[in-house]
Amino acid sequence: MRILSGIRPTGRVHIGHFVGVFENWLKLQEDNDTFFFVADWHALTTNFEDTSTLREYTKELMKTFMAVGLNKSTLFVQSAIKEHAELMVLLSMVTPVSWLERVPTYKEMRQQITDRDLSNSGFLMYPVLQAADILMYKADGVPVGEDQVYHVELTREIARRFNYTFKKEVFPEPKELLSKVPKMLGTDGRKMSKSYGNTIPLITTENDMSKMILPMITDPARKRRTDPGNPEICPVWDYHKAFGTTDNPEETQWVMEGCTQAKIGCIDCKKLLLKHMVERLSPIWERYDKITEDDVNETLENGNAKASSIAKQTMEEVRNAIGLMY
Ligand code: TRP
Ligand code: SF4
């Protein structure tokens, strides 16, 4: 299967991305033709007023793609492939404005976000650009989280409408591959979010990681070491699940009994979590440190070249179907 997904460079990569996105992509790249990209134009649709971090975050994401081990995938940057813009313009011809105004994420963000100006037409066109990303590579599967499912549905509708209008089956209809995102709250027990400052960066050091994990909020019932608790309502336990403690029956029992019978302290419990996290993440940290700017540029050049050659072919077909050959 041809698989494609993108991520917006709007902030630092945190461990939620690793568990919810990258681990899934790593599995998919094993037996599929995978394309992963940095959606920098999509970042602009909502953050055009401040572009000061765009370059840094884009490079950092690309380096993170490499460090986590996505070396069997084609990695590229959206804005390097100008055909995405051309395809967006052409797809916009068959996309009614009402389809875009109905998009749930669009409606929600227009209502909820008040600190930024989202009245730009680029933001309304967000799903058309996303459809262009997906259809350009004729992706069969698009791994996304719950919030993106509607965008993939819309992509199918746009593909259908294009094929019907120009009487040619140019685009296959992509399916969303809904990834189960493990629950991981921020260090203060609220939703992990940049604006709360409670995120845990993916790329860090063992020392900094322990400074973030050890003070984490736990089951509020465990005020003292002698108070029993319940892992099921503790954010730390969700991390244990995400980082493999629950794959080990003895450790699972140790936490379960230790917590509910007040035989272990929360610090003991968090130290076990840290051990798992460091085991899983330290190879990534080591690789990240070794990747140079030249390595990133080389990977980008290769990925962009491969993406570009597919994009050129698709656009030939698209222009032919519409009648744009002179
Ligand atoms: N909209 C996606 C997000 O915010 C990012 C994205 C852009 C994307 N283009 C895509 C995802 C194409 C999948 C396919 O997460
Ligand atoms: Fe949470 Fe572990 Fe403390 Fe129980 S012992 S409350 S699971 S951190």
Short mmCIF file of C-alpha atoms and ligand atoms in Angstrom, two decimals:
data_model
loop_
_atom_site.label_atom_id
_atom_site.label_comp_id
_atom_site.label_asym_id
_atom_site.label_seq_id
_atom_site.Cartn_x
_atom_site.Cartn_y
_atom_site.Cartn_z
CA MET A 1 0.00 0.00 0.00
CA ARG A 2 1.02 3.59 -0.58
CA ILE A 3 0.83 5.34 2.79
CA LEU A 4 1.16 9.07 3.38
CA SER A 5 0.91 11.36 6.37
CA GLY A 6 2.09 14.77 7.44
CA ILE A 7 2.75 16.74 10.57
CA ARG A 8 2.68 20.49 11.09
CA PRO A 9 5.83 22.23 12.39
CA THR A 10 4.06 24.31 15.00
CA GLY A 11 5.99 23.29 18.11
CA ARG A 12 8.54 21.01 19.72
CA VAL A 13 8.00 17.29 19.26
CA HIS A 14 6.82 15.70 22.52
CA ILE A 15 6.52 12.13 23.72
CA GLY A 16 2.83 12.13 22.81
CA HIS A 17 3.92 12.39 19.16
CA PHE A 18 6.28 9.49 19.62
CA VAL A 19 3.76 7.10 21.13
CA GLY A 20 0.78 8.30 19.09
CA VAL A 21 2.36 8.99 15.70
CA PHE A 22 5.94 7.87 15.13
CA GLU A 23 5.65 4.37 16.59
CA ASN A 24 2.74 3.79 14.25
CA TRP A 25 4.63 5.17 11.24
CA LEU A 26 7.61 2.95 12.09
CA LYS A 27 5.41 -0.14 11.92
CA LEU A 28 3.81 0.97 8.67
CA GLN A 29 7.11 1.59 6.91
CA GLU A 30 8.04 -2.09 7.35
CA ASP A 31 5.75 -3.38 4.62
CA ASN A 32 4.37 -0.38 2.79
CA ASP A 33 5.56 2.37 0.47
CA THR A 34 5.52 5.20 3.01
CA PHE A 35 5.71 8.96 2.55
CA PHE A 36 5.96 11.29 5.54
CA PHE A 37 6.32 15.03 5.29
CA VAL A 38 6.48 18.28 7.20
CA ALA A 39 3.36 20.28 6.38
CA ASP A 40 4.89 23.75 6.60
CA TRP A 41 2.22 25.43 4.45
CA HIS A 42 -0.41 23.98 6.75
CA ALA A 43 1.42 25.50 9.71
CA LEU A 44 1.17 28.86 7.96
CA THR A 45 -2.60 28.67 7.61
CA THR A 46 -2.96 29.23 11.36
CA ASN A 47 0.39 30.80 12.27
CA PHE A 48 1.16 33.15 9.39
CA GLU A 49 1.54 36.11 11.73
CA ASP A 50 4.60 34.63 13.42
CA THR A 51 6.95 32.66 11.20
CA SER A 52 10.01 33.06 13.41
CA THR A 53 10.07 29.39 14.46
CA LEU A 54 8.97 27.80 11.19
CA ARG A 55 12.41 27.02 9.86
CA GLU A 56 13.73 25.71 13.17
CA TYR A 57 10.73 23.47 13.81
CA THR A 58 10.75 22.14 10.25
CA LYS A 59 14.43 21.17 10.44
CA GLU A 60 13.93 19.74 13.90
CA LEU A 61 11.01 17.60 12.74
CA MET A 62 13.00 16.28 9.83
CA LYS A 63 15.88 15.43 12.14
CA THR A 64 13.44 13.73 14.51
CA PHE A 65 11.98 11.66 11.63
CA MET A 66 15.53 10.47 11.02
CA ALA A 67 16.41 9.88 14.67
CA VAL A 68 13.33 7.77 15.41
CA GLY A 69 14.31 5.55 12.47
CA LEU A 70 12.01 6.40 9.57
CA ASN A 71 14.83 5.62 7.16
CA LYS A 72 12.74 3.28 5.00
CA SER A 73 10.28 6.07 4.22
CA THR A 74 10.36 8.95 1.78
CA LEU A 75 10.73 12.08 3.92
CA PHE A 76 10.08 15.50 2.45
CA VAL A 77 8.92 19.05 3.07
CA GLN A 78 5.59 20.13 1.60
CA SER A 79 6.71 23.57 0.38
CA ALA A 80 9.58 22.03 -1.62
CA ILE A 81 7.05 20.37 -3.90
CA LYS A 82 5.36 23.30 -5.61
CA GLU A 83 2.93 20.95 -7.34
CA HIS A 84 0.97 20.76 -4.08
CA ALA A 85 -0.01 24.39 -4.62
CA GLU A 86 -0.98 23.79 -8.24
CA LEU A 87 -3.09 20.79 -7.31
CA MET A 88 -4.76 22.73 -4.52
CA VAL A 89 -5.83 25.43 -6.98
CA LEU A 90 -7.25 22.86 -9.38
CA LEU A 91 -9.02 20.87 -6.66
CA SER A 92 -10.55 24.09 -5.33
CA MET A 93 -12.46 24.36 -8.62
CA VAL A 94 -14.53 21.29 -7.77
CA THR A 95 -14.83 21.96 -4.02
CA PRO A 96 -17.91 23.90 -2.89
CA VAL A 97 -17.23 26.53 -0.22
CA SER A 98 -20.06 25.01 1.83
CA TRP A 99 -18.08 21.75 2.19
CA LEU A 100 -15.25 23.72 3.75
CA GLU A 101 -17.44 25.80 6.04
CA ARG A 102 -18.95 22.58 7.39
CA VAL A 103 -15.60 21.07 8.49
CA PRO A 104 -15.87 20.52 12.27
CA THR A 105 -12.27 21.53 13.04
CA TYR A 106 -12.75 24.72 11.04
CA LYS A 107 -15.95 25.69 12.84
CA GLU A 108 -14.49 24.87 16.25
CA MET A 109 -11.26 26.75 15.74
CA ARG A 110 -13.01 29.82 14.32
CA GLN A 111 -15.11 29.93 17.47
CA GLN A 112 -12.54 29.00 20.06
CA ILE A 113 -9.33 30.65 18.93
CA THR A 114 -9.45 34.31 19.77
CA ASP A 115 -5.77 35.22 20.16
CA ARG A 116 -5.04 34.80 16.45
CA ASP A 117 -6.68 35.94 13.24
CA LEU A 118 -8.20 32.97 11.44
CA SER A 119 -10.30 34.87 8.94
CA ASN A 120 -7.73 34.25 6.20
CA SER A 121 -8.98 32.29 3.21
CA GLY A 122 -5.91 30.06 3.46
CA PHE A 123 -7.31 28.61 6.66
CA LEU A 124 -10.65 27.85 5.01
CA MET A 125 -8.69 26.09 2.25
CA TYR A 126 -6.78 23.95 4.75
CA PRO A 127 -8.65 20.73 3.81
CA VAL A 128 -8.19 21.36 0.07
CA LEU A 129 -4.45 21.62 0.59
CA GLN A 130 -4.57 18.43 2.64
CA ALA A 131 -6.54 16.71 -0.14
CA ALA A 132 -3.84 17.84 -2.58
CA ASP A 133 -1.13 16.34 -0.32
CA ILE A 134 -2.91 13.00 -0.22
CA LEU A 135 -4.14 12.76 -3.82
CA MET A 136 -0.81 13.88 -5.29
CA TYR A 137 0.74 10.56 -4.22
CA LYS A 138 -2.47 8.55 -4.79
CA ALA A 139 -2.17 7.31 -1.24
CA ASP A 140 -4.26 4.27 -0.31
CA GLY A 141 -3.94 4.80 3.43
CA VAL A 142 -3.55 7.92 5.57
CA PRO A 143 -2.60 7.26 9.20
CA VAL A 144 -4.23 9.99 11.28
CA GLY A 145 -5.75 10.63 14.66
CA GLU A 146 -9.46 11.05 15.31
CA ASP A 147 -9.42 14.80 14.65
CA GLN A 148 -8.27 14.32 11.05
CA VAL A 149 -10.80 11.71 9.90
CA TYR A 150 -13.16 14.29 8.47
CA HIS A 151 -10.35 15.71 6.34
CA VAL A 152 -9.73 12.30 4.78
CA GLU A 153 -13.47 11.86 4.15
CA LEU A 154 -13.52 15.21 2.43
CA THR A 155 -10.51 14.15 0.37
CA ARG A 156 -12.54 11.19 -0.91
CA GLU A 157 -15.41 13.49 -1.86
CA ILE A 158 -13.09 15.86 -3.67
CA ALA A 159 -11.43 12.94 -5.51
CA ARG A 160 -14.83 11.59 -6.55
CA ARG A 161 -16.00 14.98 -7.73
CA PHE A 162 -12.81 15.57 -9.69
CA ASN A 163 -12.97 12.18 -11.42
CA TYR A 164 -16.66 12.67 -12.21
CA THR A 165 -16.26 16.22 -13.50
CA PHE A 166 -13.35 15.48 -15.81
CA LYS A 167 -14.53 11.96 -16.71
CA LYS A 168 -11.30 10.28 -15.85
CA GLU A 169 -10.36 8.07 -12.91
CA VAL A 170 -7.28 10.06 -11.97
CA PHE A 171 -7.53 9.73 -8.19
CA PRO A 172 -8.16 6.62 -6.11
CA GLU A 173 -10.08 7.18 -2.87
CA PRO A 174 -7.82 7.10 0.20
CA LYS A 175 -8.79 5.46 3.49
CA GLU A 176 -7.97 6.82 6.91
CA LEU A 177 -5.93 4.46 9.07
CA LEU A 178 -7.14 5.50 12.46
CA SER A 179 -4.31 5.15 14.93
CA LYS A 180 -5.18 4.37 18.49
CA VAL A 181 -3.58 7.15 20.45
CA PRO A 182 -2.62 6.09 23.97
CA LYS A 183 -3.81 8.48 26.61
CA MET A 184 -0.97 10.61 27.95
CA LEU A 185 -1.65 13.66 30.03
CA GLY A 186 0.80 16.46 30.75
CA THR A 187 2.98 16.50 33.85
CA ASP A 188 0.32 18.50 35.73
CA GLY A 189 -2.47 16.04 34.89
CA ARG A 190 -4.09 18.34 32.31
CA LYS A 191 -4.19 17.68 28.57
CA MET A 192 -0.66 17.79 27.17
CA SER A 193 -0.46 21.12 25.42
CA LYS A 194 2.12 23.66 24.46
CA SER A 195 0.03 26.46 25.93
CA TYR A 196 -0.03 24.82 29.39
CA GLY A 197 3.74 24.27 29.36
CA ASN A 198 3.22 20.70 30.61
CA THR A 199 4.62 18.75 27.68
CA ILE A 200 7.56 16.36 27.78
CA PRO A 201 9.87 16.82 24.81
CA LEU A 202 10.85 13.69 22.91
CA ILE A 203 14.44 14.80 22.51
CA THR A 204 15.96 15.44 25.93
CA THR A 205 18.44 13.88 28.35
CA GLU A 206 18.01 11.29 31.08
CA ASN A 207 18.58 13.92 33.72
CA ASP A 208 16.01 16.35 32.30
CA MET A 209 13.54 13.54 31.77
CA SER A 210 13.71 12.56 35.43
CA LYS A 211 13.24 16.21 36.44
CA MET A 212 9.96 16.17 34.50
CA ILE A 213 8.73 12.70 35.49
CA LEU A 214 9.53 12.64 39.22
CA PRO A 215 7.32 15.62 40.16
CA MET A 216 4.44 14.41 37.97
CA ILE A 217 0.89 14.49 39.36
CA THR A 218 -0.29 11.06 40.57
CA ASP A 219 -3.49 9.69 42.08
CA PRO A 220 -4.42 12.56 44.43
CA ALA A 221 -5.44 10.01 47.11
CA ARG A 222 -1.76 9.19 47.68
CA LYS A 223 -0.85 12.20 49.73
CA ARG A 224 1.47 10.20 51.92
CA ARG A 225 3.47 7.05 51.18
CA THR A 226 1.12 5.10 53.47
CA ASP A 227 -2.02 6.13 51.56
CA PRO A 228 -3.14 3.47 49.06
CA GLY A 229 -3.81 4.59 45.49
CA ASN A 230 -5.32 3.40 42.24
CA PRO A 231 -3.17 3.23 39.09
CA GLU A 232 -6.28 3.40 36.88
CA ILE A 233 -6.79 7.03 37.80
CA CYS A 234 -3.10 7.95 37.80
CA PRO A 235 -1.55 9.69 34.75
CA VAL A 236 1.77 7.96 35.50
CA TRP A 237 0.14 4.59 34.87
CA ASP A 238 -0.86 5.67 31.35
CA TYR A 239 2.82 6.34 30.72
CA HIS A 240 3.69 2.90 32.07
CA LYS A 241 1.28 1.40 29.54
CA ALA A 242 2.73 3.45 26.69
CA PHE A 243 6.31 2.56 27.55
CA GLY A 244 5.90 -1.16 28.07
CA THR A 245 5.63 -1.83 31.82
CA THR A 246 2.33 -3.64 31.18
CA ASP A 247 4.08 -6.04 28.78
CA ASN A 248 5.89 -7.36 31.84
CA PRO A 249 3.55 -9.27 34.22
CA GLU A 250 5.87 -9.07 37.22
CA GLU A 251 6.32 -5.32 36.93
CA THR A 252 2.61 -4.88 36.36
CA GLN A 253 1.86 -6.77 39.55
CA TRP A 254 4.57 -4.86 41.44
CA VAL A 255 2.93 -1.52 40.57
CA MET A 256 -0.65 -2.73 41.00
CA GLU A 257 -0.10 -4.28 44.42
CA GLY A 258 2.44 -1.74 45.51
CA CYS A 259 0.13 1.16 44.71
CA THR A 260 -3.20 -0.23 45.92
CA GLN A 261 -1.65 -1.58 49.13
CA ALA A 262 0.74 1.33 49.71
CA LYS A 263 3.77 -0.98 49.55
CA ILE A 264 5.72 1.25 47.14
CA GLY A 265 6.06 5.00 46.94
CA CYS A 266 5.21 7.02 43.87
CA ILE A 267 8.90 7.80 43.43
CA ASP A 268 9.70 4.05 43.22
CA CYS A 269 6.95 3.70 40.66
CA LYS A 270 8.20 6.64 38.60
CA LYS A 271 11.77 5.32 38.72
CA LEU A 272 10.58 2.13 37.06
CA LEU A 273 8.82 4.21 34.40
CA LEU A 274 11.98 6.23 33.85
CA LYS A 275 13.95 3.05 33.32
CA HIS A 276 11.57 2.02 30.54
CA MET A 277 11.53 5.46 28.98
CA VAL A 278 15.30 5.75 28.94
CA GLU A 279 15.64 2.26 27.49
CA ARG A 280 13.29 3.11 24.65
CA LEU A 281 14.36 6.70 24.03
CA SER A 282 18.10 6.85 24.63
CA PRO A 283 18.97 5.22 21.27
CA ILE A 284 16.89 7.96 19.63
CA TRP A 285 18.66 10.67 21.65
CA GLU A 286 22.03 9.26 20.66
CA ARG A 287 21.12 9.17 16.98
CA TYR A 288 19.66 12.67 17.17
CA ASP A 289 22.92 14.05 18.57
CA LYS A 290 24.94 12.47 15.77
CA ILE A 291 22.79 13.73 12.87
CA THR A 292 24.40 16.77 11.28
CA GLU A 293 22.84 19.58 9.29
CA ASP A 294 24.38 18.01 6.16
CA ASP A 295 22.72 14.66 6.94
CA VAL A 296 19.36 16.38 7.23
CA ASN A 297 19.89 18.26 3.98
CA GLU A 298 20.91 15.09 2.18
CA THR A 299 17.84 13.16 3.37
CA LEU A 300 15.69 16.08 2.35
CA GLU A 301 17.24 16.29 -1.09
CA ASN A 302 16.61 12.58 -1.69
CA GLY A 303 13.08 12.66 -0.30
CA ASN A 304 12.15 15.83 -2.14
CA ALA A 305 13.49 14.39 -5.40
CA LYS A 306 11.42 11.23 -5.05
CA ALA A 307 8.27 13.11 -4.04
CA SER A 308 8.83 15.57 -6.85
CA SER A 309 9.04 12.92 -9.55
CA ILE A 310 5.71 11.41 -8.46
CA ALA A 311 4.14 14.86 -8.20
CA LYS A 312 5.23 15.70 -11.75
CA GLN A 313 3.61 12.53 -13.10
CA THR A 314 0.37 13.13 -11.24
CA MET A 315 0.17 16.72 -12.45
CA GLU A 316 0.64 15.57 -16.05
CA GLU A 317 -2.39 13.35 -15.66
CA VAL A 318 -4.35 16.07 -13.90
CA ARG A 319 -3.62 18.69 -16.57
CA ASN A 320 -4.48 16.19 -19.28
CA ALA A 321 -7.77 15.27 -17.64
CA ILE A 322 -8.78 18.93 -17.36
CA GLY A 323 -7.48 19.92 -20.80
CA LEU A 324 -4.66 22.15 -19.68
CA MET A 325 -2.10 21.13 -22.32
CA TYR A 326 -0.84 23.78 -24.70
N1 TRP B 1 -3.74 18.26 9.05
C1 TRP B 1 -2.80 17.32 9.59
C2 TRP B 1 -2.65 17.55 11.09
O1 TRP B 1 -2.85 18.66 11.56
C3 TRP B 1 -1.45 17.42 8.94
C4 TRP B 1 -1.51 17.07 7.49
C5 TRP B 1 -1.33 17.93 6.44
C6 TRP B 1 -1.76 15.79 6.95
N2 TRP B 1 -1.45 17.24 5.27
C7 TRP B 1 -1.71 15.94 5.53
C8 TRP B 1 -2.03 14.53 7.50
C9 TRP B 1 -1.94 14.86 4.69
C10 TRP B 1 -2.25 13.46 6.65
C11 TRP B 1 -2.21 13.63 5.25
O2 TRP B 1 -2.32 16.64 11.80
FE1 SF4 B 2 0.54 6.49 40.30
FE2 SF4 B 2 2.48 4.73 40.66
FE3 SF4 B 2 1.91 6.52 42.59
FE4 SF4 B 2 0.25 4.54 42.09
S1 SF4 B 2 2.33 4.35 42.85
S2 SF4 B 2 -0.31 6.68 42.37
S3 SF4 B 2 0.45 4.30 39.85
S4 SF4 B 2 2.70 6.95 40.53
#
